[in-house]
Short mmCIF file of C-alpha atoms in Angstrom, two decimals:
data_model
loop_
_atom_site.label_atom_id
_atom_site.label_comp_id
_atom_site.label_asym_id
_atom_site.label_seq_id
_atom_site.Cartn_x
_atom_site.Cartn_y
_atom_site.Cartn_z
CA MET A 1 0.00 0.00 0.00
CA SER A 2 1.32 3.44 -0.86
CA LEU A 3 1.15 6.61 1.18
CA PHE A 4 -1.56 8.02 -1.09
CA GLY A 5 -3.89 5.04 -1.14
CA ASN A 6 -4.30 1.81 -3.01
CA ASP A 7 -6.55 0.25 -5.62
CA ALA A 8 -9.30 -0.31 -3.04
CA ASP A 9 -9.31 3.44 -2.36
CA LYS A 10 -9.71 4.12 -6.10
CA ILE A 11 -12.62 1.67 -6.29
CA ASN A 12 -14.24 3.34 -3.26
CA LYS A 13 -13.85 6.76 -4.93
CA LYS A 14 -15.65 5.52 -8.05
CA SER A 15 -18.35 3.98 -5.86
CA HIS A 16 -18.93 7.24 -3.99
CA GLU A 17 -19.01 9.25 -7.23
CA ALA A 18 -21.58 6.79 -8.54
CA THR A 19 -23.66 7.51 -5.45
CA GLY A 20 -23.68 11.20 -6.40
CA THR A 21 -24.83 10.21 -9.87
CA VAL A 22 -27.61 8.06 -8.41
CA LEU A 23 -28.71 10.90 -6.10
CA TYR A 24 -28.75 13.50 -8.87
CA PRO A 25 -32.17 12.59 -10.38
CA ILE A 26 -33.72 13.14 -6.93
CA ILE A 27 -32.06 16.55 -6.64
CA LYS A 28 -32.65 17.47 -10.29
CA CYS A 29 -36.41 17.66 -9.81
CA HIS A 30 -35.80 20.44 -7.24
CA LEU A 31 -33.56 22.55 -9.51
CA SER A 32 -34.98 25.73 -10.98
CA PRO A 33 -35.11 26.12 -14.75
CA LYS A 34 -32.11 27.74 -16.42
CA ASP A 35 -33.39 31.32 -16.56
CA GLY A 36 -30.22 33.34 -15.88
CA LYS A 37 -31.22 33.97 -12.25
CA ILE A 38 -29.26 32.77 -9.23
CA HIS A 39 -30.80 29.80 -7.37
CA VAL A 40 -29.84 27.50 -4.48
CA VAL A 41 -30.39 23.86 -3.60
CA MET A 42 -29.66 22.34 -0.18
CA VAL A 43 -28.29 18.80 -0.06
CA ASN A 44 -28.25 16.75 3.15
CA SER A 45 -25.74 13.90 3.42
CA PHE A 46 -23.64 11.88 5.84
CA SER A 47 -19.96 11.14 6.21
CA LYS A 48 -18.43 7.72 6.45
CA TRP A 49 -17.93 6.07 9.84
CA LEU A 50 -15.66 8.17 12.09
CA ASN A 51 -13.26 5.32 12.76
CA GLN A 52 -12.26 5.01 9.08
CA ARG A 53 -8.75 6.03 8.05
CA SER A 54 -8.39 8.67 5.39
CA LEU A 55 -7.27 12.17 4.72
CA CYS A 56 -10.18 12.77 2.39
CA GLU A 57 -13.83 12.34 3.38
CA GLU A 58 -14.50 10.06 0.40
CA ASN A 59 -18.23 9.51 0.94
CA TYR A 60 -19.17 13.19 1.14
CA THR A 61 -16.65 14.29 -1.50
CA GLY A 62 -17.83 11.68 -3.99
CA GLN A 63 -21.50 12.40 -3.45
CA ILE A 64 -21.21 16.17 -3.79
CA ASP A 65 -18.71 15.96 -6.64
CA GLY A 66 -21.01 13.58 -8.51
CA ILE A 67 -23.96 15.95 -8.02
CA LEU A 68 -21.95 19.00 -9.10
CA SER A 69 -20.62 17.18 -12.15
CA ARG A 70 -24.11 16.13 -13.28
CA MET A 71 -25.43 19.67 -12.73
CA GLN A 72 -22.67 21.03 -14.96
CA ASP A 73 -23.34 18.31 -17.54
CA ASP A 74 -26.94 19.60 -17.61
CA GLY A 75 -25.72 23.14 -18.31
CA TYR A 76 -25.95 24.67 -14.83
CA GLU A 77 -23.20 27.05 -13.75
CA ILE A 78 -22.03 26.38 -10.18
CA LEU A 79 -21.43 29.72 -8.45
CA ASP A 80 -20.64 28.60 -4.90
CA VAL A 81 -20.69 25.61 -2.56
CA LYS A 82 -20.99 26.07 1.21
CA PHE A 83 -21.48 23.48 3.89
CA ASN A 84 -22.15 23.04 7.56
CA SER A 85 -21.46 19.88 9.54
CA ILE A 86 -23.24 18.44 12.53
CA GLN A 87 -21.53 15.73 14.57
CA ASN A 88 -22.97 12.71 16.40
CA GLN A 89 -25.58 11.91 13.77
CA ASP A 90 -27.37 8.63 13.03
CA ILE A 91 -28.60 6.12 15.58
CA THR A 92 -25.10 5.29 16.82
CA GLY A 93 -23.91 8.90 16.96
CA GLN A 94 -20.79 7.98 14.98
CA MET A 95 -21.53 9.78 11.73
CA GLU A 96 -21.27 13.41 10.76
CA GLY A 97 -24.11 15.09 8.90
CA PHE A 98 -23.47 17.66 6.20
CA TYR A 99 -25.74 20.36 4.86
CA THR A 100 -24.43 21.60 1.55
CA LEU A 101 -25.80 24.74 -0.09
CA ILE A 102 -25.13 24.83 -3.82
CA THR A 103 -25.62 28.22 -5.48
CA TYR A 104 -26.08 27.91 -9.22
CA ARG A 105 -27.33 29.65 -12.34
#
């Protein structure tokens, strides 16, 4: 295993990005039409388990990156991405929740 990850990490990254792609149709129905105005969409998501090793939060990164990529593929211009995190989420209290505000045109 190298310092920067291994093949399993690359597979996980693709899996998380696929999750963003799967989530996009759900989010797409809440996007405003492309009318030149500025709009926002709020996305709620969770991190991976806190006891996982990594420098990058792969689950959240993949999901949001997949969503942003699909939005851009559909012709939306991403203006800003902001987030807030809330710890001790889920039934076990071991996950972190994220609220991501995507500003787009």
